[in-house]
mmCIF file of C-alpha atoms in Angstrom:
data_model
loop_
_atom_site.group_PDB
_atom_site.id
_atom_site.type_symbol
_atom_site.label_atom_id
_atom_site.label_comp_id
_atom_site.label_asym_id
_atom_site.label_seq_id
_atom_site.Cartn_x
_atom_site.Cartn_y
_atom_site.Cartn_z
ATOM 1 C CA UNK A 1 51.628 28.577 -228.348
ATOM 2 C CA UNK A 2 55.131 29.385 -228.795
ATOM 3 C CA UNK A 3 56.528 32.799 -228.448
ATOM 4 C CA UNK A 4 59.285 34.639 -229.804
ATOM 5 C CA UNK A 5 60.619 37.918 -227.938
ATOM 6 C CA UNK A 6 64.063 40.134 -227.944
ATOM 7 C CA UNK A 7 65.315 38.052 -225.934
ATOM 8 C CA UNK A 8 64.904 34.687 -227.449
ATOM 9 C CA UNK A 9 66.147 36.324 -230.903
ATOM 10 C CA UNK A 10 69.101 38.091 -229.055
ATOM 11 C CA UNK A 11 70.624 35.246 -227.134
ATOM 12 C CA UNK A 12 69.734 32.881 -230.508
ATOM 13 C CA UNK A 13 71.434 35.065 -232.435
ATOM 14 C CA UNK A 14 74.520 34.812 -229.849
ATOM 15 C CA UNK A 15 74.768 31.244 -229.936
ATOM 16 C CA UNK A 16 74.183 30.713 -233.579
ATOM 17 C CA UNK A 17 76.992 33.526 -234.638
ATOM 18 C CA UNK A 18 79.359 32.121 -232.241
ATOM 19 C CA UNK A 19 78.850 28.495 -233.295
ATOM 20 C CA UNK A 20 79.610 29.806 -236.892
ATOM 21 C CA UNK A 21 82.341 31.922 -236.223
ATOM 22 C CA UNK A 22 84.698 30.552 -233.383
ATOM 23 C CA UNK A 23 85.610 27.135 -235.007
ATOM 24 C CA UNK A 24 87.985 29.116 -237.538
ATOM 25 C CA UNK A 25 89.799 30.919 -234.770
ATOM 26 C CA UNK A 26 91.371 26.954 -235.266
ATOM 27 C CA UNK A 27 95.213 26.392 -235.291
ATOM 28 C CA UNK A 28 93.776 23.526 -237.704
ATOM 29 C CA UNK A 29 92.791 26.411 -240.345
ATOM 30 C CA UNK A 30 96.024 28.015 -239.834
ATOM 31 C CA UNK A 31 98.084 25.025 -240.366
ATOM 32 C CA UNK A 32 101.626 25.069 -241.895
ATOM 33 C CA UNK A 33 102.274 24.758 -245.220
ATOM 34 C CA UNK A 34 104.307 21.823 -246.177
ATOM 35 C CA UNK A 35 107.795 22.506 -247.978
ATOM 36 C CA UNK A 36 107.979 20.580 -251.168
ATOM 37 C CA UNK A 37 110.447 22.864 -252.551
ATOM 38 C CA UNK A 38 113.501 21.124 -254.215
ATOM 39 C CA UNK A 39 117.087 22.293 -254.174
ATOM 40 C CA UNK A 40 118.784 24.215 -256.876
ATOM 41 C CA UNK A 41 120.381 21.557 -259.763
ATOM 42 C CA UNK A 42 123.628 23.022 -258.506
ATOM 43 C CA UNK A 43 123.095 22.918 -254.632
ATOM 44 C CA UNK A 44 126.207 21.151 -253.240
ATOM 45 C CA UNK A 45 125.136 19.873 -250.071
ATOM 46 C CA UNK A 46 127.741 20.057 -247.263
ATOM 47 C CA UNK A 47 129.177 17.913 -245.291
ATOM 48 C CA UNK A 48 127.486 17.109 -241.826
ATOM 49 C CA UNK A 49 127.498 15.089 -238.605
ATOM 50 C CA UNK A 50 124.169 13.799 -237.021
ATOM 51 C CA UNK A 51 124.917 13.841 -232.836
ATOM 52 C CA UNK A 52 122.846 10.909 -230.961
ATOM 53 C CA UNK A 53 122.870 10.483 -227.103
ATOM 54 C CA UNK A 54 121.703 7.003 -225.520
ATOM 55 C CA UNK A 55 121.142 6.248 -222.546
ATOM 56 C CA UNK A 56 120.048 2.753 -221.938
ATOM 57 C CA UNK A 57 118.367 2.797 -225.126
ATOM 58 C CA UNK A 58 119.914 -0.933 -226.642
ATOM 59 C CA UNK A 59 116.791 -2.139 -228.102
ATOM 60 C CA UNK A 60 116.098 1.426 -229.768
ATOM 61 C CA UNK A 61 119.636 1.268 -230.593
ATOM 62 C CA UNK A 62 119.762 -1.857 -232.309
ATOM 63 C CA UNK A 63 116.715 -0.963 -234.339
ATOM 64 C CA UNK A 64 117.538 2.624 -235.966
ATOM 65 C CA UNK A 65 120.939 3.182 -236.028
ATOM 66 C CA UNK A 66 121.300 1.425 -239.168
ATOM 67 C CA UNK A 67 118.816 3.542 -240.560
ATOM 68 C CA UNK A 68 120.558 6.362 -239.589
ATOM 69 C CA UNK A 69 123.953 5.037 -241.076
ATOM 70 C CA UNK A 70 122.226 3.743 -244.232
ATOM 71 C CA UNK A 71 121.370 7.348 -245.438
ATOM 72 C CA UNK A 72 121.443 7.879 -248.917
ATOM 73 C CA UNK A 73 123.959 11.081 -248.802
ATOM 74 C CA UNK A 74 125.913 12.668 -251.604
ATOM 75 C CA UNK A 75 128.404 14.026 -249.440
ATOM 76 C CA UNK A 76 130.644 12.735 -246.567
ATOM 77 C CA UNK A 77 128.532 12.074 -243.066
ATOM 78 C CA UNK A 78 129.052 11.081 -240.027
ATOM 79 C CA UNK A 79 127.153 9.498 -237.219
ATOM 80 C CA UNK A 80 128.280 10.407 -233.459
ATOM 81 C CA UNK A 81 126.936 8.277 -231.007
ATOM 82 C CA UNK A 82 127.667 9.511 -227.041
ATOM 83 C CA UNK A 83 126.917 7.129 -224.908
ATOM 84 C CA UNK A 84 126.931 6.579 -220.959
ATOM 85 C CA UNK A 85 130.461 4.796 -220.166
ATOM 86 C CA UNK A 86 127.940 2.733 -217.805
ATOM 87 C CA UNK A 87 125.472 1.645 -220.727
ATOM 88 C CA UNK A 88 127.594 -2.361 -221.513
ATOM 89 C CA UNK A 89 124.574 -3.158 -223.616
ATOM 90 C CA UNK A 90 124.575 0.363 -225.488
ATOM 91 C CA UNK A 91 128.302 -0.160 -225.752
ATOM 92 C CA UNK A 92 127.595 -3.984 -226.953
ATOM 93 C CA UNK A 93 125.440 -2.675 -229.895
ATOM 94 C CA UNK A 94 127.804 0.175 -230.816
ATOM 95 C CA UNK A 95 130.630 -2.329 -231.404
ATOM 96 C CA UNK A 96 128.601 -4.940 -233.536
ATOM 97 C CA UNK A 97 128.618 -1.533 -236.148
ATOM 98 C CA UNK A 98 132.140 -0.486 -235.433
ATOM 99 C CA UNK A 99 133.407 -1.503 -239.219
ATOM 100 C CA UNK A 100 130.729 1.128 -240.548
ATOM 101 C CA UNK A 101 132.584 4.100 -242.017
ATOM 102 C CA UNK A 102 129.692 6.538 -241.235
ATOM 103 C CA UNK A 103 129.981 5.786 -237.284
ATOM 104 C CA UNK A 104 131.739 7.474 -234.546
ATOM 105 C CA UNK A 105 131.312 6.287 -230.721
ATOM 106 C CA UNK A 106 132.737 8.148 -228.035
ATOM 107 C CA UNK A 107 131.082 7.984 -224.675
ATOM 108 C CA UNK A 108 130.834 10.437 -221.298
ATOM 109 C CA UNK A 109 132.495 9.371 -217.803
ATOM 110 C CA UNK A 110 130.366 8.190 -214.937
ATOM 111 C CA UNK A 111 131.401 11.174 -212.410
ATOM 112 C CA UNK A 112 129.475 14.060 -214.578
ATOM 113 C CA UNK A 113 127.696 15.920 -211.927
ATOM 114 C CA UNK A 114 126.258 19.540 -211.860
ATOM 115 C CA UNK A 115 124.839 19.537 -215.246
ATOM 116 C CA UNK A 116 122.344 17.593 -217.587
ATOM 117 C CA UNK A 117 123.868 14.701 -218.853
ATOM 118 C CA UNK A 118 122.001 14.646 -221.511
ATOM 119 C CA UNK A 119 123.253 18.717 -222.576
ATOM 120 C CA UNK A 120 126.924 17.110 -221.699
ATOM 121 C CA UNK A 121 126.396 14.529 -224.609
ATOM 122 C CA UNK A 122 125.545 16.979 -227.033
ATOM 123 C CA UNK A 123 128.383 19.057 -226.491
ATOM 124 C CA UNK A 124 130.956 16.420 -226.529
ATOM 125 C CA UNK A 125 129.304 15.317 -229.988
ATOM 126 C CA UNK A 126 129.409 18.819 -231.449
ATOM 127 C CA UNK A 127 133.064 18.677 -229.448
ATOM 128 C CA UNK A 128 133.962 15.416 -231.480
ATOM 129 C CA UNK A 129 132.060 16.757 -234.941
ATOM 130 C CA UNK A 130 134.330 17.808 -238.263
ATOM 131 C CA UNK A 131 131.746 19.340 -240.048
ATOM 132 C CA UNK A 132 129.895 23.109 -239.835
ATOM 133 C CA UNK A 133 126.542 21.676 -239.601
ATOM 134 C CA UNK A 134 125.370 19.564 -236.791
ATOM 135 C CA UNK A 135 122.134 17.666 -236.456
ATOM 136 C CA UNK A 136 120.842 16.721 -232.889
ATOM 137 C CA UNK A 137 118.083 13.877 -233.196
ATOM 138 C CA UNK A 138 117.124 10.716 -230.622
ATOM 139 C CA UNK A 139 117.597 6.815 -231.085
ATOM 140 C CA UNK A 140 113.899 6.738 -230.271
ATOM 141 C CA UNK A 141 112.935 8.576 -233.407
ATOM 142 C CA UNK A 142 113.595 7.145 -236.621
ATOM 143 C CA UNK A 143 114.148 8.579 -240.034
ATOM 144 C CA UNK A 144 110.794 7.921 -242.360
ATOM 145 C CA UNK A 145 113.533 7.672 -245.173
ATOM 146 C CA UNK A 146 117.128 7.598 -246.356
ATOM 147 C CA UNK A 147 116.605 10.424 -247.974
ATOM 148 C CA UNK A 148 115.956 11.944 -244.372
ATOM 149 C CA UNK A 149 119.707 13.383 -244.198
ATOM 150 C CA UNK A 150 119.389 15.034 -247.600
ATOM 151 C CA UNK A 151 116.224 16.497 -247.379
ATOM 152 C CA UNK A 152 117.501 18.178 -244.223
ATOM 153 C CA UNK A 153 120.447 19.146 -245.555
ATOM 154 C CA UNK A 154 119.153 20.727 -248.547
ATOM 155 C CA UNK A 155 118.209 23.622 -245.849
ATOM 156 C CA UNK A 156 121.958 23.925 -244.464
ATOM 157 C CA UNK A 157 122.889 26.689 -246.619
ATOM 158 C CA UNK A 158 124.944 30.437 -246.172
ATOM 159 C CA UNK A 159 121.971 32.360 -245.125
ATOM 160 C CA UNK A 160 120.624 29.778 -242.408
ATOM 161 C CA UNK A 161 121.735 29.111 -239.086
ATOM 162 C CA UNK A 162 118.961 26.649 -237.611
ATOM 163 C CA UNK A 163 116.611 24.181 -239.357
ATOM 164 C CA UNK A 164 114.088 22.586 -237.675
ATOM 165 C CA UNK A 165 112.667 18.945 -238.724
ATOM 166 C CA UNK A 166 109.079 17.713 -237.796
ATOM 167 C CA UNK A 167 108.627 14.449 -235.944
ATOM 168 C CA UNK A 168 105.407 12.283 -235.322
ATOM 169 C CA UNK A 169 104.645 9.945 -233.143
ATOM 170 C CA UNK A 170 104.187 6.453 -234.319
ATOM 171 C CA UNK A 171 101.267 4.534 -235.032
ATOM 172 C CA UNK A 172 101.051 2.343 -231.922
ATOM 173 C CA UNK A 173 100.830 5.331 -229.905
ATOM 174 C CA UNK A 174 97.343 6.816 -228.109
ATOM 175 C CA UNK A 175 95.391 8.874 -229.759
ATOM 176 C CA UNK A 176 95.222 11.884 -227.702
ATOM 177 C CA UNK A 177 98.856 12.284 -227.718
ATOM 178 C CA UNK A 178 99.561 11.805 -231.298
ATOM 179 C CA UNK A 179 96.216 14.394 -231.332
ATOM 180 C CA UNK A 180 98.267 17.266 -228.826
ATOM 181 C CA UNK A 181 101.585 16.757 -230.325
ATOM 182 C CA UNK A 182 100.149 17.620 -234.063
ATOM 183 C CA UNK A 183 98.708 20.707 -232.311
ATOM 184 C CA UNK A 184 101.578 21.593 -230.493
ATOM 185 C CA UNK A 185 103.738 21.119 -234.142
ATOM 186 C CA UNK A 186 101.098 23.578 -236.039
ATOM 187 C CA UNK A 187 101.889 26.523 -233.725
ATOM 188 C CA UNK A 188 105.296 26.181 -233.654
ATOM 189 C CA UNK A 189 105.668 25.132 -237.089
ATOM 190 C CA UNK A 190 103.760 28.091 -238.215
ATOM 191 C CA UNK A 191 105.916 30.604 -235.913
ATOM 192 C CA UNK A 192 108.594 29.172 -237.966
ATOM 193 C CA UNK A 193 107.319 29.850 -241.188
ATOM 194 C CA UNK A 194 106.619 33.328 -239.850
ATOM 195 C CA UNK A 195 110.343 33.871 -238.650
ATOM 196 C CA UNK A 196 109.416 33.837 -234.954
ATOM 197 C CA UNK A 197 111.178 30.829 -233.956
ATOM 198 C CA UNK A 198 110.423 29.737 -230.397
ATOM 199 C CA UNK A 199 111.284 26.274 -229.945
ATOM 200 C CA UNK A 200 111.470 22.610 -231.001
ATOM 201 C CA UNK A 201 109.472 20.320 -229.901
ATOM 202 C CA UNK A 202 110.890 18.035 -233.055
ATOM 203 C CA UNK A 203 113.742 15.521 -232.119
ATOM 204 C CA UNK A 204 115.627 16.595 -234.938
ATOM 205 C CA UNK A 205 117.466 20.217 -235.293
ATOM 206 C CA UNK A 206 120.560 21.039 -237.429
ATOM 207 C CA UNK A 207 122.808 23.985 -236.408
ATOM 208 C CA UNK A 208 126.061 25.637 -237.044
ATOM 209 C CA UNK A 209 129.246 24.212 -235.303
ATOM 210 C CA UNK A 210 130.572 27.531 -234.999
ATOM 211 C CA UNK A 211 127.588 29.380 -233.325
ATOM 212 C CA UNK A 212 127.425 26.365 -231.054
ATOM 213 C CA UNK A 213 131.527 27.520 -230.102
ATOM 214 C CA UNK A 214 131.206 31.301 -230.339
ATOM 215 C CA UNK A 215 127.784 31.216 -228.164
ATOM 216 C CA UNK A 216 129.062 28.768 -225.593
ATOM 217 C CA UNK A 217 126.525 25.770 -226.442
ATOM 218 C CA UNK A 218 124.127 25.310 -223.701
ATOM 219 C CA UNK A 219 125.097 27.910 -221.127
ATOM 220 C CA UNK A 220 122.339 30.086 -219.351
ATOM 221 C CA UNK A 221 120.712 26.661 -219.223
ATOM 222 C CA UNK A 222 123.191 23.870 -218.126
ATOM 223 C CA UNK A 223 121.385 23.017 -215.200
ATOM 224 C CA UNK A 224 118.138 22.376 -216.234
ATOM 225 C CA UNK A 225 117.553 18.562 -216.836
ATOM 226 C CA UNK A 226 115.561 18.404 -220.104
ATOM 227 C CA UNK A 227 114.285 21.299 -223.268
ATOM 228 C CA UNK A 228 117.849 20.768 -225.170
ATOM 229 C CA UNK A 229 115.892 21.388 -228.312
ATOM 230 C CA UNK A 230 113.912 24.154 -227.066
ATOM 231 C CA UNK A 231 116.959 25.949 -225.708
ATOM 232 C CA UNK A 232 118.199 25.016 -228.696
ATOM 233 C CA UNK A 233 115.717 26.721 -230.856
ATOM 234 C CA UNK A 234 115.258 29.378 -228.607
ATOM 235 C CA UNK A 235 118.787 30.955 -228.177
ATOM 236 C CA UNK A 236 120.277 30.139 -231.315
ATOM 237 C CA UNK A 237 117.000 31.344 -233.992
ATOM 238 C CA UNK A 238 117.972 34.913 -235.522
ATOM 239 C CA UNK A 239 115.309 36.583 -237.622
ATOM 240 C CA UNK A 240 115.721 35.296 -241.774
ATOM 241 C CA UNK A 241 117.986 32.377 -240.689
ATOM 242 C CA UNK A 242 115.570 30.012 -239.579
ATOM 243 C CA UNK A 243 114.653 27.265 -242.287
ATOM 244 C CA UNK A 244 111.655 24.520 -241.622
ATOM 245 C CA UNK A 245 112.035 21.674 -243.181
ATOM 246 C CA UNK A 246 108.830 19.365 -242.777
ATOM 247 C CA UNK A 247 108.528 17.605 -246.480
ATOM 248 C CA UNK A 248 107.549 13.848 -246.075
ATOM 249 C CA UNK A 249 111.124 12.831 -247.000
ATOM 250 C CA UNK A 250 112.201 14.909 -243.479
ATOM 251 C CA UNK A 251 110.262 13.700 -241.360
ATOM 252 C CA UNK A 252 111.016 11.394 -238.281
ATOM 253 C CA UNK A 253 108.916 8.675 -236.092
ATOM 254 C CA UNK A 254 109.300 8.703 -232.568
ATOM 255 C CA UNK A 255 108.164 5.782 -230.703
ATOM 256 C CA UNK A 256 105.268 6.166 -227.824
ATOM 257 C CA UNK A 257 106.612 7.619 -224.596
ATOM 258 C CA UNK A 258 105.944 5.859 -221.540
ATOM 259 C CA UNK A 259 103.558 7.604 -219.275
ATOM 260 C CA UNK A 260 105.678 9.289 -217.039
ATOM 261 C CA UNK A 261 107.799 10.231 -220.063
ATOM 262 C CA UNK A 262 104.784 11.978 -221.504
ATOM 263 C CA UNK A 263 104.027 13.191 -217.753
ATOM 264 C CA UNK A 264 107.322 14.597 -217.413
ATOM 265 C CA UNK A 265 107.462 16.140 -220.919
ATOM 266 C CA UNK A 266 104.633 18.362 -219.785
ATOM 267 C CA UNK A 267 105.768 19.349 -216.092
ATOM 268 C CA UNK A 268 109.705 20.386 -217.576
ATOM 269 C CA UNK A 269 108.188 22.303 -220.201
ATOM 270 C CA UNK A 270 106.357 24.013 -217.909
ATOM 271 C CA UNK A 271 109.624 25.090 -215.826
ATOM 272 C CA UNK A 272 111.541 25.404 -219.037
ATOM 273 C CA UNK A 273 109.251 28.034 -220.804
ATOM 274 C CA UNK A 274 109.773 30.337 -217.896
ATOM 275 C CA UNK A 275 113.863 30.815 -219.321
ATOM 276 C CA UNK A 276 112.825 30.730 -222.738
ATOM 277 C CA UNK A 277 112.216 34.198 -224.856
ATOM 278 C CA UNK A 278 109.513 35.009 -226.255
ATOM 279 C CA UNK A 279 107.412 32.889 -224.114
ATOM 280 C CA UNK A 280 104.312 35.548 -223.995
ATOM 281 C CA UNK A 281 103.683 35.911 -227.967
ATOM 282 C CA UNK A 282 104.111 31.818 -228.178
ATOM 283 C CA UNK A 283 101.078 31.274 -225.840
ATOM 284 C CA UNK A 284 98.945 34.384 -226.846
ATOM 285 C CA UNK A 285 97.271 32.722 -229.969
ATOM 286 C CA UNK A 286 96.937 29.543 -228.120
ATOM 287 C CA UNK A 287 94.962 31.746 -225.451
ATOM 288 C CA UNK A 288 92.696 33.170 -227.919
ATOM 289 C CA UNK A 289 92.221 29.364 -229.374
ATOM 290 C CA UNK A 290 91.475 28.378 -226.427
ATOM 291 C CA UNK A 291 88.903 31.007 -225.238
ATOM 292 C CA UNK A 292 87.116 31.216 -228.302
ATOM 293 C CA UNK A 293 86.326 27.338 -228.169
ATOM 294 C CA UNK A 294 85.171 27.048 -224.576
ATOM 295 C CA UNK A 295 83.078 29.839 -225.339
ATOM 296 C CA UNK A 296 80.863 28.491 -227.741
ATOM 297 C CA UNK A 297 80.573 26.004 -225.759
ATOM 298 C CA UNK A 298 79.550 28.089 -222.668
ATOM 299 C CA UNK A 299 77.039 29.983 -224.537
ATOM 300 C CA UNK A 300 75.382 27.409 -225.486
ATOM 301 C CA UNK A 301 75.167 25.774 -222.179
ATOM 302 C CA UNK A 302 73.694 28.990 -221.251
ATOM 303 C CA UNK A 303 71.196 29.465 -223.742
ATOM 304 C CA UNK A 304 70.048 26.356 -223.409
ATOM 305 C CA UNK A 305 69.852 26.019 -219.490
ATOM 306 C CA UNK A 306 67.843 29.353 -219.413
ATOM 307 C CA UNK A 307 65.762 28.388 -222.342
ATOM 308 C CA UNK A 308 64.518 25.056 -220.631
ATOM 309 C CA UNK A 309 64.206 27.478 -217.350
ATOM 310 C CA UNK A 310 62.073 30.380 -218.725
ATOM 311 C CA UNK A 311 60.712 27.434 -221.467
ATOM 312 C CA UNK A 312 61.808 29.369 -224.334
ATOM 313 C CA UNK A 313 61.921 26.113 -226.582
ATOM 314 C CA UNK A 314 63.301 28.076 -229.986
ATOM 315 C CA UNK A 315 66.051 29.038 -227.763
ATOM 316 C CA UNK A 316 66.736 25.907 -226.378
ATOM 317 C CA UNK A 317 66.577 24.575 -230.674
ATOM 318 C CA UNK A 318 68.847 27.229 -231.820
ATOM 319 C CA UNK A 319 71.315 26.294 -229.017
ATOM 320 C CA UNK A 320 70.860 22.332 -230.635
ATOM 321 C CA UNK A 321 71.515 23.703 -233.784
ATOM 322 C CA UNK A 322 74.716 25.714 -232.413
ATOM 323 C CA UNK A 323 76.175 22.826 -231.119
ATOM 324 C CA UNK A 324 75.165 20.714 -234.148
ATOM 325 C CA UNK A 325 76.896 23.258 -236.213
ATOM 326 C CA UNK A 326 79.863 23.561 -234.050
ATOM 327 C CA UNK A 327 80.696 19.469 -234.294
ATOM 328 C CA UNK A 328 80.323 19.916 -237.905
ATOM 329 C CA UNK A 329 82.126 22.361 -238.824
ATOM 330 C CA UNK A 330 85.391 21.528 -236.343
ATOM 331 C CA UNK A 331 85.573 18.254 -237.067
ATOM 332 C CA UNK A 332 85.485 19.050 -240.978
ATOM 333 C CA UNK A 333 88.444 21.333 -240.186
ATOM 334 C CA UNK A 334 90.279 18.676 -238.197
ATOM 335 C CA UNK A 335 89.464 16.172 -240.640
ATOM 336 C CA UNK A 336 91.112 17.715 -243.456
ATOM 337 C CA UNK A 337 94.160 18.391 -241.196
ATOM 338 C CA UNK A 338 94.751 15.109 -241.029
ATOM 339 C CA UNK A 339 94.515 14.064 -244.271
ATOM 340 C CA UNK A 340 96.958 16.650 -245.260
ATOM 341 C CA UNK A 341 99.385 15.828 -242.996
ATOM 342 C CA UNK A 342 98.804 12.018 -242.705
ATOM 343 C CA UNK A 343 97.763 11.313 -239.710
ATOM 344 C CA UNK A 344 95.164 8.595 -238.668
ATOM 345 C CA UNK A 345 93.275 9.609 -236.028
ATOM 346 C CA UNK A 346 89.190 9.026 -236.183
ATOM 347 C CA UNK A 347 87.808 12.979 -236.772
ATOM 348 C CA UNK A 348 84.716 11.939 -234.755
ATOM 349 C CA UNK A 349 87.304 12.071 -231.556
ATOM 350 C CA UNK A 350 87.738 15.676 -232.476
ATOM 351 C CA UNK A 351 85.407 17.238 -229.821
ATOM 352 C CA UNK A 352 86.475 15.645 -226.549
ATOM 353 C CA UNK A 353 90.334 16.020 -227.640
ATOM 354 C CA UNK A 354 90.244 20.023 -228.314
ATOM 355 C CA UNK A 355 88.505 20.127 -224.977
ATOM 356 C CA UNK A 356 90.521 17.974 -223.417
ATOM 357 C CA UNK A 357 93.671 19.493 -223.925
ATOM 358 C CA UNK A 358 93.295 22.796 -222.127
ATOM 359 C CA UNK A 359 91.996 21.172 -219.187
ATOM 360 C CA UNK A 360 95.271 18.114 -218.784
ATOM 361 C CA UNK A 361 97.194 21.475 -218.940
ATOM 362 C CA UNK A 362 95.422 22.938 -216.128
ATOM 363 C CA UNK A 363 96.217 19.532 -214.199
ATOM 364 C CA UNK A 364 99.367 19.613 -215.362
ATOM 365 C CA UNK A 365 100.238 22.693 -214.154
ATOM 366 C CA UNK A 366 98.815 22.157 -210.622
ATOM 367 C CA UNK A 367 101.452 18.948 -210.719
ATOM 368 C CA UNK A 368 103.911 21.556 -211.372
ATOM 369 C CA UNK A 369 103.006 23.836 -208.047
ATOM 370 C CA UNK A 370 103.172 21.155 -206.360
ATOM 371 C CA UNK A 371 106.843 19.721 -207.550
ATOM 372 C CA UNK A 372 109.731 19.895 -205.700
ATOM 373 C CA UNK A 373 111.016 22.671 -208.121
ATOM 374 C CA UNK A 374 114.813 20.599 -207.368
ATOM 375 C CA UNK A 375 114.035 17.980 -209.791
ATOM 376 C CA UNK A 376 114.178 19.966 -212.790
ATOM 377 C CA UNK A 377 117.707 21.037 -212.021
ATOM 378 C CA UNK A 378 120.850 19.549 -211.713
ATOM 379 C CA UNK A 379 122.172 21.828 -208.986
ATOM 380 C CA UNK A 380 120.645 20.284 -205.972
ATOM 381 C CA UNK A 381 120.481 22.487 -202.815
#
């Protein structure tokens, strides 16, 4: 005969509330919204220079730039490509589009030392730029449109100083990632939105010429090899002059990074964030994400171990039906992220990649200890 005392209803009362509860404590509830707004009739858009930085990127090169140069722009643009002097088949490609009005190629000497490169190319771009608003993007993303430039644009006006584009990963690129980078987009995005700015992990960001000059571009973080966009984002944001613009027409596609790229990514973030302000209220909801999913899961572990142990077999059911409920209900959430923000990824793979992602950080970050903490600068001891 089967028996039901405190304890069984207690701890299946636990399981069952939590199961119900924690999947909306879900940055896929919270999601941004998506900014369909259009301009004003009268909006005169300005002009603007887009700043790109190869380095032995040909292929890429040869691919996008016309798409980049083919933008459909009602005002005068221009597209500054800074190159590595070293880079002949960059430099081959860049001269096969020399007769295009839209280009400008200017490239950065061989004996650059005791700074990122990559920080050096940007500020000889914004060095080399006529225009008040600059856009920093990569040849390895691609505009989804040629109405990309305008669409971005359309959010350079008086009262902004920074706006932020969204980028996806392509098609062709593992699931998993394209699964973490969406996540990693909906927090940020939606500190955006809420004016708390706190960076960019987009490869597009437009910005004032003249803050870049009075501010001193990239200094307080020259010698730190990678983040340009999150230093970016994170110095230059001021409260009300922040604009997002993620409408389909915006948005970029970045190809698959290699896997040390996407290794890399992860362990320079993770020395980056520790010069970046604000770091603390970024990862705080992610925290409580976090803990509220594993959890569930934990409980019902738990109440379903002991059940089988003291063979309290409505225990053990109501932690089935917890974790039944939990699979349901977060992968109907994650499901109709995706839709909305079109992006194909099976919602049955929901589960293992929520899970997953706390514990590649904790690997991630042990990778990190155990880095020579030289690499991540350019000032070698």
């Amino acid at each position: 005969m089967i028996s039901i005392d405190n304890i069984t209803i207690i701890c299946g009362a636990v399981v069952l509330f939590l199961a119900i509860v924690t999947p909306w404590i879900n940055i896929f509830i919270r999601k941004p919204k998506m900014n369909n707004d259009e301009p004003e009739d009268d909006f005169t858009f300005p002009p603007i220079s887009v700043i790109i930085t190869p380095h032995d990127n040909a292929a890429e090169l040869d691919k996008n730039l016309s798409l980049f140069l083919n933008q459909d722009y009602p005002a005068d643009f221009k597209i500054i490509v800074v190159a590595w002097k070293s880079d002949s088949d960059d430099e081959d490609v860049l001269k096969r589009y020399g007769s295009n009005p839209h280009l400008y190629a200017t490239y950065i000497p061989d004996s650059s030392r005791y700074m990122s490169r990559k920080k050096l190319a940007v500020t000889i771009g914004v060095k080399a730029a006529k225009t008040e608003w600059v856009v920093m993007t990569d040849i390895t993303s691609r505009p989804d449109s040629d109405q990309w430039l305008k669409n971005i644009a359309r959010h350079c006006t008086e009262g902004n100083h920074l706006v932020v584009g969204y980028t996806r990963y392509d098609e062709e690129t593992r699931d998993h990632r394209r699964f973490e980078r969406l996540m990693t987009d909906f927090y940020l995005m939606r500190e955006t939105q809420k004016d708390k700015t706190y960076r960019c992990n987009s490869t597009c960001l437009a910005f004032r010429k003249s803050d870049f000059n009075h501010e001193e571009g990239f200094r307080g973080n020259l010698k730190y090899l990678r983040g340009e966009y999150d230093f970016m984002a994170n110095k230059y944001a001021q409260p009300m002059s922040v604009a997002l613009a993620n409408n389909l027409d915006a948005w970029m596609t970045e190809q698959e990074p290699t896997d040390k790229e996407w290794r890399n990514k992860h362990l320079f973030y993770m020395e980056d964030r520790k010069h970046l302000q604000h770091s603390a209220r970024h990862r705080l909801p992610i925290a409580i994400d976090q803990t509220a999913l594993h959890l569930n899961y934990v409980a019902i572990i738990a109440a379903a171990v002991f059940g089988v142990l003291t063979q309290r077999w409505i225990l053990v059911a109501a932690a089935g039906l917890a974790l039944l409920l939990t699979i349901i209900i977060r992968t109907a959430i994650a499901a109709r992220a995706f839709r909305d923000w079109y992006t194909d990824i099976p919602s049955w793979k929901t589960i293992p990649y929520e899970i997953s992602v706390s514990w590649h950080q904790i690997l991630y970050r042990l990778r990190y200890k155990r880095a020579d903490k030289n690499d991540f600068i350019s000032h070698k001891i």
